[in-house]
PDB file of C-alpha atoms in Angstrom:
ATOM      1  CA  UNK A   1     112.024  86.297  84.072  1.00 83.00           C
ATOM      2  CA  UNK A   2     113.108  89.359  82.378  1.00 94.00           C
ATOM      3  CA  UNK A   3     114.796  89.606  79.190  1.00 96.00           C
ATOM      4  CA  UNK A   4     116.741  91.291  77.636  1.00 98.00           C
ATOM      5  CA  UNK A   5     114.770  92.562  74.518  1.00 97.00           C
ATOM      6  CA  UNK A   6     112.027  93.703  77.406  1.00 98.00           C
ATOM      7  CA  UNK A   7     114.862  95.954  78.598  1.00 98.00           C
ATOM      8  CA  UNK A   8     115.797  97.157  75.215  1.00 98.00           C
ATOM      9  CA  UNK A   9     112.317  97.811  74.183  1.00 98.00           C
ATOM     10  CA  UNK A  10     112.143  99.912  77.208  1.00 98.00           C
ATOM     11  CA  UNK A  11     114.991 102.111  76.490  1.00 98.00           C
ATOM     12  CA  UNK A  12     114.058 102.685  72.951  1.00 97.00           C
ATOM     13  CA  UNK A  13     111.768 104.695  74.027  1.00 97.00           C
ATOM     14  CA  UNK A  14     113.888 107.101  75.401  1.00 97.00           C
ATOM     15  CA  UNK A  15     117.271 106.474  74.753  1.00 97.00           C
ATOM     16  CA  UNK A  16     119.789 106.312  71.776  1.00 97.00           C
ATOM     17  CA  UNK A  17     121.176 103.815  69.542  1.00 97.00           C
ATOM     18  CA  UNK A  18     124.379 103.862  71.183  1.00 97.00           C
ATOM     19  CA  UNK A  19     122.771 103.017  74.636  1.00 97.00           C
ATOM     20  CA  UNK A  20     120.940 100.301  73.029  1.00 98.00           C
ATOM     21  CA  UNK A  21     124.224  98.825  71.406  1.00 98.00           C
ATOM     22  CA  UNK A  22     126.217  99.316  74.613  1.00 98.00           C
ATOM     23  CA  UNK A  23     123.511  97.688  76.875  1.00 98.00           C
ATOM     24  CA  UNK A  24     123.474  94.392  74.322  1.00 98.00           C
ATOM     25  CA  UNK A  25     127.472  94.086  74.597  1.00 98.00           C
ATOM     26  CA  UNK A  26     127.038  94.124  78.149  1.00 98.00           C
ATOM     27  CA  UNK A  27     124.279  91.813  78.143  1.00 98.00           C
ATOM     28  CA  UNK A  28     126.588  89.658  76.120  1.00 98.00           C
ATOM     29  CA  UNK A  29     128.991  89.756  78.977  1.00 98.00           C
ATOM     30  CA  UNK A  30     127.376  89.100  81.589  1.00 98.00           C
ATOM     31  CA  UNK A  31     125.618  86.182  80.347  1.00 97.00           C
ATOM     32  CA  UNK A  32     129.234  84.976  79.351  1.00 97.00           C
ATOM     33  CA  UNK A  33     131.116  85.462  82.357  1.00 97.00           C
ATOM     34  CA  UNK A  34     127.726  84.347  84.981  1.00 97.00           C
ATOM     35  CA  UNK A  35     127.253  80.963  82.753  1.00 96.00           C
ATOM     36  CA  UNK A  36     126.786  78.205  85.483  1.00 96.00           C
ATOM     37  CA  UNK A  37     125.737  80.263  88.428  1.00 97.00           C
ATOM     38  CA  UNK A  38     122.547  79.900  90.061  1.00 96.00           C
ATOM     39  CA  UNK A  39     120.952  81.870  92.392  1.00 96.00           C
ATOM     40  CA  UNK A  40     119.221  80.440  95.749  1.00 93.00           C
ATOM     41  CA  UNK A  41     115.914  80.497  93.550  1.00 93.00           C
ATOM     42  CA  UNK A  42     117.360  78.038  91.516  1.00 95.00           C
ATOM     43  CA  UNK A  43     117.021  80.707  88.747  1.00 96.00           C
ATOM     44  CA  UNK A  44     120.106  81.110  86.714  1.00 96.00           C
ATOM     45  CA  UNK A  45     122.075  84.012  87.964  1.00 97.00           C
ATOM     46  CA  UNK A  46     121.735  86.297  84.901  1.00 97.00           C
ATOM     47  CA  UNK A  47     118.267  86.768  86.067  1.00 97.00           C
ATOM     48  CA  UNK A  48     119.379  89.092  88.491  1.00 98.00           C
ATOM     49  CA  UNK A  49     121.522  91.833  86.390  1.00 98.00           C
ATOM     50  CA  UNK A  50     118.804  91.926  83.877  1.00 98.00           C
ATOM     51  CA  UNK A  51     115.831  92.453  87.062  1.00 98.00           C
ATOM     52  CA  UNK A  52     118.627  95.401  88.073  1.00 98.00           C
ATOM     53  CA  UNK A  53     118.394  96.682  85.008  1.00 98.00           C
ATOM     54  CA  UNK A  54     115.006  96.448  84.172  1.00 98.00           C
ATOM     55  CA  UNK A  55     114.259  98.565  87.451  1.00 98.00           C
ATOM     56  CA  UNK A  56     116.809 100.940  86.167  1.00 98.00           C
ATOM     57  CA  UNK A  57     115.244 101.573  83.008  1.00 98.00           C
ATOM     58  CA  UNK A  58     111.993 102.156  84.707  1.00 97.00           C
ATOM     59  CA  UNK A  59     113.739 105.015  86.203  1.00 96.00           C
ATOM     60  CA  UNK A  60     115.114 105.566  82.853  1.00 97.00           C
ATOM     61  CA  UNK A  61     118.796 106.062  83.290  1.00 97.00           C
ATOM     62  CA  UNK A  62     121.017 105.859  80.463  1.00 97.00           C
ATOM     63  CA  UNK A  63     122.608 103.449  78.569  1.00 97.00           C
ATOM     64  CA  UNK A  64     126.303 104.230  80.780  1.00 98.00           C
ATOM     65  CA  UNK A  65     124.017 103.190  83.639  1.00 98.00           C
ATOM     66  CA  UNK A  66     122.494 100.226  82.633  1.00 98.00           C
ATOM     67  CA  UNK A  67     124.707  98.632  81.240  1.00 98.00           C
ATOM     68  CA  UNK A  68     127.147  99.400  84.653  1.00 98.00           C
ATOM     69  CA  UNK A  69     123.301  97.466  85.996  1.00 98.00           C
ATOM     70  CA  UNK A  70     124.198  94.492  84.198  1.00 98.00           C
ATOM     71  CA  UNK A  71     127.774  93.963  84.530  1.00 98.00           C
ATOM     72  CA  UNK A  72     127.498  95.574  88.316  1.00 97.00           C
ATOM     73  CA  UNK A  73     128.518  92.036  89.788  1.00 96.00           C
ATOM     74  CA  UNK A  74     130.972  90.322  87.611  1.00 97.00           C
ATOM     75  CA  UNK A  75     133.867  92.066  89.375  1.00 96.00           C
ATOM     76  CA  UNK A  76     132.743  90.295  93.096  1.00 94.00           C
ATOM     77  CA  UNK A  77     131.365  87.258  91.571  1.00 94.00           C
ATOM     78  CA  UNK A  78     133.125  85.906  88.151  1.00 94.00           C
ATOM     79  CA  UNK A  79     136.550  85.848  86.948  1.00 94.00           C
ATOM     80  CA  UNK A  80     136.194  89.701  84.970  1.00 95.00           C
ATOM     81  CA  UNK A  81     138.805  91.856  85.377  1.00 96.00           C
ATOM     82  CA  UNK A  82     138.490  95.819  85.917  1.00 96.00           C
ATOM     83  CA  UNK A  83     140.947  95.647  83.144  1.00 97.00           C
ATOM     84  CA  UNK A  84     138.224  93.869  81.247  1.00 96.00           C
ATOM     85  CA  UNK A  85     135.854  95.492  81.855  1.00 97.00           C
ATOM     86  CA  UNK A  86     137.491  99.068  81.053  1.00 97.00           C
ATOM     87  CA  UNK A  87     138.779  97.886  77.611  1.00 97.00           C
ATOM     88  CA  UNK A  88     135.288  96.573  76.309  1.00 97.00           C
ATOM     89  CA  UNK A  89     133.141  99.040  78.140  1.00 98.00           C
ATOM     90  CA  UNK A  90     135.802 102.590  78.580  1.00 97.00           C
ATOM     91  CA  UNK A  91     136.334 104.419  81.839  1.00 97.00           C
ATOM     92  CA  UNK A  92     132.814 105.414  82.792  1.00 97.00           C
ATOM     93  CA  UNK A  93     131.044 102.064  82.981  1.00 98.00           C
ATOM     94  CA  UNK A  94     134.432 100.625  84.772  1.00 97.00           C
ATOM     95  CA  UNK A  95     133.878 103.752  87.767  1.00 96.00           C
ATOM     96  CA  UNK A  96     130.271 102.945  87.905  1.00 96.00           C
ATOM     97  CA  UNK A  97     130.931  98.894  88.544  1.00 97.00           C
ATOM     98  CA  UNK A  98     133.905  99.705  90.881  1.00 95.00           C
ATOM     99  CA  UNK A  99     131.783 102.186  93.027  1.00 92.00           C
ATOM    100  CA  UNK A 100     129.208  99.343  93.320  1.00 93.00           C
ATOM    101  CA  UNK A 101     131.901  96.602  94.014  1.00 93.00           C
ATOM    102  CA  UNK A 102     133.239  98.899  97.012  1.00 88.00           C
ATOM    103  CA  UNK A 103     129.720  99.577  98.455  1.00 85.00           C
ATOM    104  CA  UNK A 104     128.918  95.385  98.147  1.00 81.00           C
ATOM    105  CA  UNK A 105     131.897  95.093 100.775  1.00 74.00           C
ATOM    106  CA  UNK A 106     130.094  97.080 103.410  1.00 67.00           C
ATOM    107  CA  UNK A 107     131.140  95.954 106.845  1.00 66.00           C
ATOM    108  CA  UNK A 108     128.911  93.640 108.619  1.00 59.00           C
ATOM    109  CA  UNK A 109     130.318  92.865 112.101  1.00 57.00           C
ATOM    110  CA  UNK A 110     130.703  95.296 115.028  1.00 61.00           C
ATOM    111  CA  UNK A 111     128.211  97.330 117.147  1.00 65.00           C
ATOM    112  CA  UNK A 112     125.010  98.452 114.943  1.00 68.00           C
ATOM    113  CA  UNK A 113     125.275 101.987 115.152  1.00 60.00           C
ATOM    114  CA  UNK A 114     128.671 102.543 113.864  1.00 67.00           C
ATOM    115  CA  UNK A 115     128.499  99.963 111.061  1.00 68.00           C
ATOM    116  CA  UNK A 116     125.253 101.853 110.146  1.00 70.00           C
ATOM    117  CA  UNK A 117     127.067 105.583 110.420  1.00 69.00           C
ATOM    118  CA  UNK A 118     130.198 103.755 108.377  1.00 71.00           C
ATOM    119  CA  UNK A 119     128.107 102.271 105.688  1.00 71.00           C
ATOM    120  CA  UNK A 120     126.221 105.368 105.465  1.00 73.00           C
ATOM    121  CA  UNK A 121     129.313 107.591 104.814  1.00 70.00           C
ATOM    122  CA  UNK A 122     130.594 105.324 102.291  1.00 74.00           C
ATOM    123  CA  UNK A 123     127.130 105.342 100.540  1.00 73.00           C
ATOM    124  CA  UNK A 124     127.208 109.112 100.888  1.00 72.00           C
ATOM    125  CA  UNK A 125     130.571 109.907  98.945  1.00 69.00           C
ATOM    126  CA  UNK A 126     129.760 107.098  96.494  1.00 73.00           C
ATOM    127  CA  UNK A 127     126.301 109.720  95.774  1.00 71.00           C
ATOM    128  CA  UNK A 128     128.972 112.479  95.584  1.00 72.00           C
ATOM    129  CA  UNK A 129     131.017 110.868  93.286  1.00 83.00           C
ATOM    130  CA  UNK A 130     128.517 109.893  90.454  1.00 91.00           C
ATOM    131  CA  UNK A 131     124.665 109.184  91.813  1.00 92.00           C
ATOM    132  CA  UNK A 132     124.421 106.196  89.908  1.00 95.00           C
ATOM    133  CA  UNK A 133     126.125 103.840  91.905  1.00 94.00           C
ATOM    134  CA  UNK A 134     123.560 104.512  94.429  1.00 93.00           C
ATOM    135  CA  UNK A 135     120.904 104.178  92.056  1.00 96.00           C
ATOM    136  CA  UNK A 136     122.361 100.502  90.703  1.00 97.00           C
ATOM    137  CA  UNK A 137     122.605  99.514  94.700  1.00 95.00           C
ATOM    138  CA  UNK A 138     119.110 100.715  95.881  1.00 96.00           C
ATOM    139  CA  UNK A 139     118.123  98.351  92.610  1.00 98.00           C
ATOM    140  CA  UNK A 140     120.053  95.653  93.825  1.00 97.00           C
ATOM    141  CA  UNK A 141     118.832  95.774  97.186  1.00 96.00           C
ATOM    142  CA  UNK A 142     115.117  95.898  96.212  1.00 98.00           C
ATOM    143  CA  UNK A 143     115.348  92.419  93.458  1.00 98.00           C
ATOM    144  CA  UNK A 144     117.139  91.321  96.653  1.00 97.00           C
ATOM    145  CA  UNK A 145     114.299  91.574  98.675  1.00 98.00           C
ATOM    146  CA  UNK A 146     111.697  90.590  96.544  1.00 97.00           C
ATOM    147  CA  UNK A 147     113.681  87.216  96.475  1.00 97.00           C
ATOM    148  CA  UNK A 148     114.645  86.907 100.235  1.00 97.00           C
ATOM    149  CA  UNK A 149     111.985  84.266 100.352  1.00 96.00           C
ATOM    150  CA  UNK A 150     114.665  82.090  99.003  1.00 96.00           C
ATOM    151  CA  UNK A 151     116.693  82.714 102.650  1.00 93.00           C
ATOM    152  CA  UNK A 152     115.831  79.392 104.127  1.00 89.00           C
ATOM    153  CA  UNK A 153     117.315  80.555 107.510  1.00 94.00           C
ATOM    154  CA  UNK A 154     114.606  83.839 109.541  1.00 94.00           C
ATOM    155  CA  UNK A 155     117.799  84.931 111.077  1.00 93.00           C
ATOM    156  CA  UNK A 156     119.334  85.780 107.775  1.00 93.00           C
ATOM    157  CA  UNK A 157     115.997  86.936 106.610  1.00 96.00           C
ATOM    158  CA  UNK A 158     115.745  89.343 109.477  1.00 95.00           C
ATOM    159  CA  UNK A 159     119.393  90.930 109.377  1.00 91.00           C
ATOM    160  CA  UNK A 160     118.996  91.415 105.579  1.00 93.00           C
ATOM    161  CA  UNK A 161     115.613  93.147 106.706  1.00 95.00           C
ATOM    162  CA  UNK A 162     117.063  94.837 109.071  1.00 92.00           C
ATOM    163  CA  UNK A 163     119.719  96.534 107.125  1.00 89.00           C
ATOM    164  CA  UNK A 164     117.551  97.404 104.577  1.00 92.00           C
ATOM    165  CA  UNK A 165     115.523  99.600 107.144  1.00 92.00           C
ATOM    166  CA  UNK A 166     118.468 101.137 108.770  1.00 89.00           C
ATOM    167  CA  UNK A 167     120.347 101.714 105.460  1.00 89.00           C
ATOM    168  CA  UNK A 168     118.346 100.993 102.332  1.00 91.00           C
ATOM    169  CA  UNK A 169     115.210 102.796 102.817  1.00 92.00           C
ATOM    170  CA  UNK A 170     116.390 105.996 103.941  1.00 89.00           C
ATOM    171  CA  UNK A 171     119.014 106.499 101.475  1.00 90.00           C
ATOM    172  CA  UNK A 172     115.780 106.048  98.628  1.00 92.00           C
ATOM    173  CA  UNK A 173     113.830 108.593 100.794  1.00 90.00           C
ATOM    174  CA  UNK A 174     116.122 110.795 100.661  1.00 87.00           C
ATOM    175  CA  UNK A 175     116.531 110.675  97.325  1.00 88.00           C
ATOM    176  CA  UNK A 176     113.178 110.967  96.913  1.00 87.00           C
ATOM    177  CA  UNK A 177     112.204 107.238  95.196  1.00 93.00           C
ATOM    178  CA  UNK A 178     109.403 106.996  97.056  1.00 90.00           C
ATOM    179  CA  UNK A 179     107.984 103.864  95.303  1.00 94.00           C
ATOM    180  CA  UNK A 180     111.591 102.264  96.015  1.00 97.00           C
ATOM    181  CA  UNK A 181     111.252 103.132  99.821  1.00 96.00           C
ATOM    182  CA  UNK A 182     107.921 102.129 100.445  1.00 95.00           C
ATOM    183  CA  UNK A 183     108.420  98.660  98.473  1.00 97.00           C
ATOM    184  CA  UNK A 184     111.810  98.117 100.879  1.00 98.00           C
ATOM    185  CA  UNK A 185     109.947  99.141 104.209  1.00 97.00           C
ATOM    186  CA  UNK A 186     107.197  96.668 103.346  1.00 97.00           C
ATOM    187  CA  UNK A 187     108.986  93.887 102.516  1.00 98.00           C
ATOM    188  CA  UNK A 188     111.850  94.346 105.494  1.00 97.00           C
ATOM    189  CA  UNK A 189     108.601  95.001 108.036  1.00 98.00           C
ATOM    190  CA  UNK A 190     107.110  91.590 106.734  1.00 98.00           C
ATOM    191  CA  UNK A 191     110.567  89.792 107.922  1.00 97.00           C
ATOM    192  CA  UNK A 192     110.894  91.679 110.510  1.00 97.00           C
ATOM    193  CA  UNK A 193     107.374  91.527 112.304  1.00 97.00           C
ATOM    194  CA  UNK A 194     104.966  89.354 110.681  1.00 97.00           C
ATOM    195  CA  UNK A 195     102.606  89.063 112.873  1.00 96.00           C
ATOM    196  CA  UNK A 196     102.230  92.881 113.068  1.00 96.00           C
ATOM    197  CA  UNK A 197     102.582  93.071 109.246  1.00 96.00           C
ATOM    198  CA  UNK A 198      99.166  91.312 108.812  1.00 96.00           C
ATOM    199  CA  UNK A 199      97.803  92.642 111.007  1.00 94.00           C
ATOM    200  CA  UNK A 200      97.897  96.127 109.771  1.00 93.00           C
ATOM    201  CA  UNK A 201      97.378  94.171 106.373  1.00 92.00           C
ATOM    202  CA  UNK A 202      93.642  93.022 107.620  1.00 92.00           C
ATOM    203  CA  UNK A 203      93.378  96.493 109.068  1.00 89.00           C
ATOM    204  CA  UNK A 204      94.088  98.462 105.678  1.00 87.00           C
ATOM    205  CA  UNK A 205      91.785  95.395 103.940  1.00 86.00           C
ATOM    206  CA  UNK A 206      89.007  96.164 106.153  1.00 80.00           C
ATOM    207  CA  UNK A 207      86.599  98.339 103.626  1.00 75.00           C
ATOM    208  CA  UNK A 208      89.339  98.747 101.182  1.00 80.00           C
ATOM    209  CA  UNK A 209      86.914  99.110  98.048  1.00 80.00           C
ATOM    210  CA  UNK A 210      85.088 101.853  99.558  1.00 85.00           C
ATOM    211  CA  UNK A 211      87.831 103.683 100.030  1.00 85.00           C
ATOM    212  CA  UNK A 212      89.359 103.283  96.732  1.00 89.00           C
ATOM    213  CA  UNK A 213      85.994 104.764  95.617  1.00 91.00           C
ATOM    214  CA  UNK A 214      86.868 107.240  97.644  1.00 92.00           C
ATOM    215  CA  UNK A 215      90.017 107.914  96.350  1.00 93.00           C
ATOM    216  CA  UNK A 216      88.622 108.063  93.032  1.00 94.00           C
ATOM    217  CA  UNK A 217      86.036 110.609  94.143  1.00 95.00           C
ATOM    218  CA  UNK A 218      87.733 112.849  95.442  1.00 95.00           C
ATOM    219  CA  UNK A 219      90.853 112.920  93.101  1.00 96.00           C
ATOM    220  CA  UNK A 220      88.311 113.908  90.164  1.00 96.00           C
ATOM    221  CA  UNK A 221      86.448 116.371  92.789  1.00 96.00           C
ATOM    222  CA  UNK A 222      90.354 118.292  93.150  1.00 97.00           C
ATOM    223  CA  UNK A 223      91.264 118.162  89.860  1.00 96.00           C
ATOM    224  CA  UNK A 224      87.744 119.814  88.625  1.00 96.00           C
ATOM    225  CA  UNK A 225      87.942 122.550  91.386  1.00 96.00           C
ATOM    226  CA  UNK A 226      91.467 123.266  90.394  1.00 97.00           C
ATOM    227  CA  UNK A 227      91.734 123.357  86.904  1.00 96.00           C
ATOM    228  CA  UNK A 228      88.501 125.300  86.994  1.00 96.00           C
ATOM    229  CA  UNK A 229      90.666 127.689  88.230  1.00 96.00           C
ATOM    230  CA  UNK A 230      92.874 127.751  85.016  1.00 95.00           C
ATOM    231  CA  UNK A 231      95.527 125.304  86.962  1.00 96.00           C
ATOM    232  CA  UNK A 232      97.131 123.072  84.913  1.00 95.00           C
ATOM    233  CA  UNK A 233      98.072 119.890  87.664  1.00 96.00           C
ATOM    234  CA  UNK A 234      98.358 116.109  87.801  1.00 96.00           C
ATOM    235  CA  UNK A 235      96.385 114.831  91.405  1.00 96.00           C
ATOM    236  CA  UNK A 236      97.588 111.192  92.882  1.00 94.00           C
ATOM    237  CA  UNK A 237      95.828 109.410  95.239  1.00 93.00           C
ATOM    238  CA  UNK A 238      97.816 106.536  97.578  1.00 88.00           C
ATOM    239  CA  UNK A 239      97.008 104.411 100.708  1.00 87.00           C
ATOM    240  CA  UNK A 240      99.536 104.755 103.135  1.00 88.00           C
ATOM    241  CA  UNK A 241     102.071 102.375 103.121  1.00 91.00           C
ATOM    242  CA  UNK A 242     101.830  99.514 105.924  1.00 94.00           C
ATOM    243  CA  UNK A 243     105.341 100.110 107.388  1.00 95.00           C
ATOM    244  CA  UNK A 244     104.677 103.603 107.333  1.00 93.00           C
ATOM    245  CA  UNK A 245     100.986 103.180 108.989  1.00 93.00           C
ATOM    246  CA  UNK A 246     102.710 101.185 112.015  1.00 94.00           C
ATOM    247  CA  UNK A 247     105.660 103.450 112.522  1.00 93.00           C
ATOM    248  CA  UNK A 248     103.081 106.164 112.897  1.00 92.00           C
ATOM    249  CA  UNK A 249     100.710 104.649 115.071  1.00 93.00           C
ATOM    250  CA  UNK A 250     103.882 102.900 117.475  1.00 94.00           C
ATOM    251  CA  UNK A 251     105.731 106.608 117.479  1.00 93.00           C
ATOM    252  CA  UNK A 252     102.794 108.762 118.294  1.00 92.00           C
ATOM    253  CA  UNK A 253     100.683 106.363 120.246  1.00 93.00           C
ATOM    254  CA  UNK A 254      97.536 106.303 118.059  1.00 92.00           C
ATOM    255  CA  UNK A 255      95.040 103.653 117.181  1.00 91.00           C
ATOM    256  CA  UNK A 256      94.558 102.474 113.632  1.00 89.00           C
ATOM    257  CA  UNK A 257      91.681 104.756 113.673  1.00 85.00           C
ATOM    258  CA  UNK A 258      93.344 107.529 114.512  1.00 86.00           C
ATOM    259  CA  UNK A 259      95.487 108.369 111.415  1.00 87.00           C
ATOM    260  CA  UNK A 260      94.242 111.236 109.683  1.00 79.00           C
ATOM    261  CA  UNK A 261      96.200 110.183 106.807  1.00 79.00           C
ATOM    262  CA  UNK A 262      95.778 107.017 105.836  1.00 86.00           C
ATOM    263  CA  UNK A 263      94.702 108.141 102.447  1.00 89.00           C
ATOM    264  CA  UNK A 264      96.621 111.092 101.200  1.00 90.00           C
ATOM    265  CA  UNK A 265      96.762 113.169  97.923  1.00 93.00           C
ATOM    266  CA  UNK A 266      99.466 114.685  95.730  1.00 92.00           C
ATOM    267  CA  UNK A 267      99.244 117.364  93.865  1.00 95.00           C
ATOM    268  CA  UNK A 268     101.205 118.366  91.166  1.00 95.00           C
ATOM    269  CA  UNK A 269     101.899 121.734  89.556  1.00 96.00           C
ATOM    270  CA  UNK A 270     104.131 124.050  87.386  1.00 95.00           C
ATOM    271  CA  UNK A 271     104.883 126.961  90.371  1.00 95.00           C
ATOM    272  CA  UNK A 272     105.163 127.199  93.668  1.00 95.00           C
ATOM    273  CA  UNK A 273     102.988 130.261  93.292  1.00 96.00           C
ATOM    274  CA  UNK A 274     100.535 127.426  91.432  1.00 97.00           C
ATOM    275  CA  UNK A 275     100.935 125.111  94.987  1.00 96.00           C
ATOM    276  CA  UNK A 276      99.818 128.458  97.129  1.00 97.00           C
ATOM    277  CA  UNK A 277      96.846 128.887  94.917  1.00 97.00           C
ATOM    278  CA  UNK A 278      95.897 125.096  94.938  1.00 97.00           C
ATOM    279  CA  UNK A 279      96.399 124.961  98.354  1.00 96.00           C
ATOM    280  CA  UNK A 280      93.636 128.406  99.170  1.00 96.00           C
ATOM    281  CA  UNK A 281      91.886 126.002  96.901  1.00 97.00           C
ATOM    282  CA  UNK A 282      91.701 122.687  98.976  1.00 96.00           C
ATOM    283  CA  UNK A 283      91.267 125.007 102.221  1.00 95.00           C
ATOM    284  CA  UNK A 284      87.993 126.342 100.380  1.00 95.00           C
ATOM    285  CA  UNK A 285      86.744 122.851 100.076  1.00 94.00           C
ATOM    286  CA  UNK A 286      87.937 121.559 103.580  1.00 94.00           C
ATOM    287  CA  UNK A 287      89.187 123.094 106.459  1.00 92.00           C
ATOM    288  CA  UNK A 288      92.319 121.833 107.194  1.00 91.00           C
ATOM    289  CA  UNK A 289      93.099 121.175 111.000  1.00 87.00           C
ATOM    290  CA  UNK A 290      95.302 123.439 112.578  1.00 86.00           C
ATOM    291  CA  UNK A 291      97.581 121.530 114.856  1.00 83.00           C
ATOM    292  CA  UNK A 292      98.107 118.900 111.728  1.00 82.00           C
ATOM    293  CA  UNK A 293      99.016 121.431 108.869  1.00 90.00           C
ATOM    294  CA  UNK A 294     102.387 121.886 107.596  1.00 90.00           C
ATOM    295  CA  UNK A 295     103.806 124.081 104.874  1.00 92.00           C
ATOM    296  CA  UNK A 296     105.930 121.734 103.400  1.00 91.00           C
ATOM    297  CA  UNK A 297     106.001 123.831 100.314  1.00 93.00           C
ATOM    298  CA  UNK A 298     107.870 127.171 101.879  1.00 92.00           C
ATOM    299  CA  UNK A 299     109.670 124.506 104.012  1.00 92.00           C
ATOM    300  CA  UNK A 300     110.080 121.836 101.792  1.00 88.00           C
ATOM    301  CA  UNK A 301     111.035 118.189 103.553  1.00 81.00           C
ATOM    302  CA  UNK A 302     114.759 116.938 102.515  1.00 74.00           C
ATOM    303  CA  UNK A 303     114.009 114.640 100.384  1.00 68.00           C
TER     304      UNK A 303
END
């Protein structure tokens, strides 16, 4: 279980005194007001604020935000008041906990498609408002899932899931928290189809150490050819994910062994006029297939 002087070690590397102090007080807090609640783990409910806000200080937010991570469910869950909560903590840590009240009371009843258009508009002007209540929830959701095991009942399970692909996982693509998304789409996909979850699991295991020697290979082969060029750039190498492998090969019809990109690279530079070079660069090396090249960097994707 996380603690809290794991979160506060974290932050010290970034932050300020002041977020450090504030983020104790509210650790204070919450332990106070969550004393005798367990969660479905049998873990003590605490655990769950302080997972939030560990993931939060991975991204690392400030001290507002997660401290806002640790208090985000005493308003739903214990007997705090917003009046509490504003005189110990001030105004901005109060709007934060409120916006992330208002988005836990998402409808859950009606026809799929409009509870999925109404909880997305309510996300939407909560990100307009102040981004970190969407930040807090995509946190909550994702310690959520990595505990759904803990649903006894698949039904559950699967409408949790479910939501969480519908709702959850787009929102963090769009924001561009890729590692959130992909984590989310995995874990909703294994709820929501195991049987096709493992086996694109055996599929992607199939040879796997050959090509994360591959991986390695050609990640040092980029980076030489590029910063021979004078390029400063960071190069990432990734499997694709195994929700993201299935959606491709049920959407476009394709075998397993048919996805060009199972493997993929990033590269990472200081200029777009840097990306064009790098790019004549990686041409020079291999040719890249006509009907499967994009310029996502003069028409950059949304998120």
């Amino acid at each position: 279980m996380i603690r809290i002087t794991d979160i506060l070690d974290k932050v010290s590397l970034y932050g300020t005194q002041d977020d450090l102090d504030l983020i104790d007080r509210a650790y204070i807090f919450s332990a106070q007001v969550h004393a005798g609640q367990v969660r479905l783990s049998g873990e003590p409910y605490l655990s769950h604020p302080l997972e939030v806000s560990s993931l939060l200080a991975d991204m690392k937010l400030d001290g507002v935000s997660i401290s806002a991570g640790l208090l985000h469910d005493v308003l739903e869950d214990t007997h705090a008041s917003e009046a509490q909560i504003l005189d110990i903590f001030g105004k901005e840590v109060l709007h934060i906990v409120a916006g992330v009240t208002k988005l836990s009371t998402l409808p859950v009843g009606g026809a799929k498609v409009a509870r999925i258009a109404e909880n997305f508009r309510k996300m939407f002007l909560a990100m307009n408002d102040d981004i970190r209540v969407i930040l807090i929830k995509l946190a909550d959701r994702l310690h959520n899932m990595r505990t759904l095991k803990f649903h006894k009942s698949l039904s559950k399970q699967q409408l949790i899931s479910q939501e969480t692909m519908d709702i959850y996982a787009p929102i963090a693509a769009r924001l561009g928290i890729y590692w959130i998304k992909i984590e989310l789409e995995n874990i909703a996909f294994y709820y929501l189809d195991r049987d096709e979850y493992e086996r694109i699991e055996r599929l992607v295991a199939t040879e796997r150490l050959q090509r994360e020697e591959y991986i390695d290979t050609v990640r040092d082969l980029i980076r030489q050819k590029i910063e021979s060029h004078n390029l400063a750039c960071e190069v990432l190498g990734r499997f694709k994910n195994y929700y993201s492998i299935y959606h491709k090969m049920q959407s476009q019809d394709l075998a397993f062994d048919e996805i060009y990109d199972l493997i993929a690279f990033r590269i990472i530079l200081d200029s777009v006029p840097h990306c064009y070079e790098a790019l004549g660069i990686i041409h020079s090396i291999w040719k890249p297939i006509d009907a499967k090249f994009k310029d996502y960097i003069g028409r950059p994707k949304p998120n």
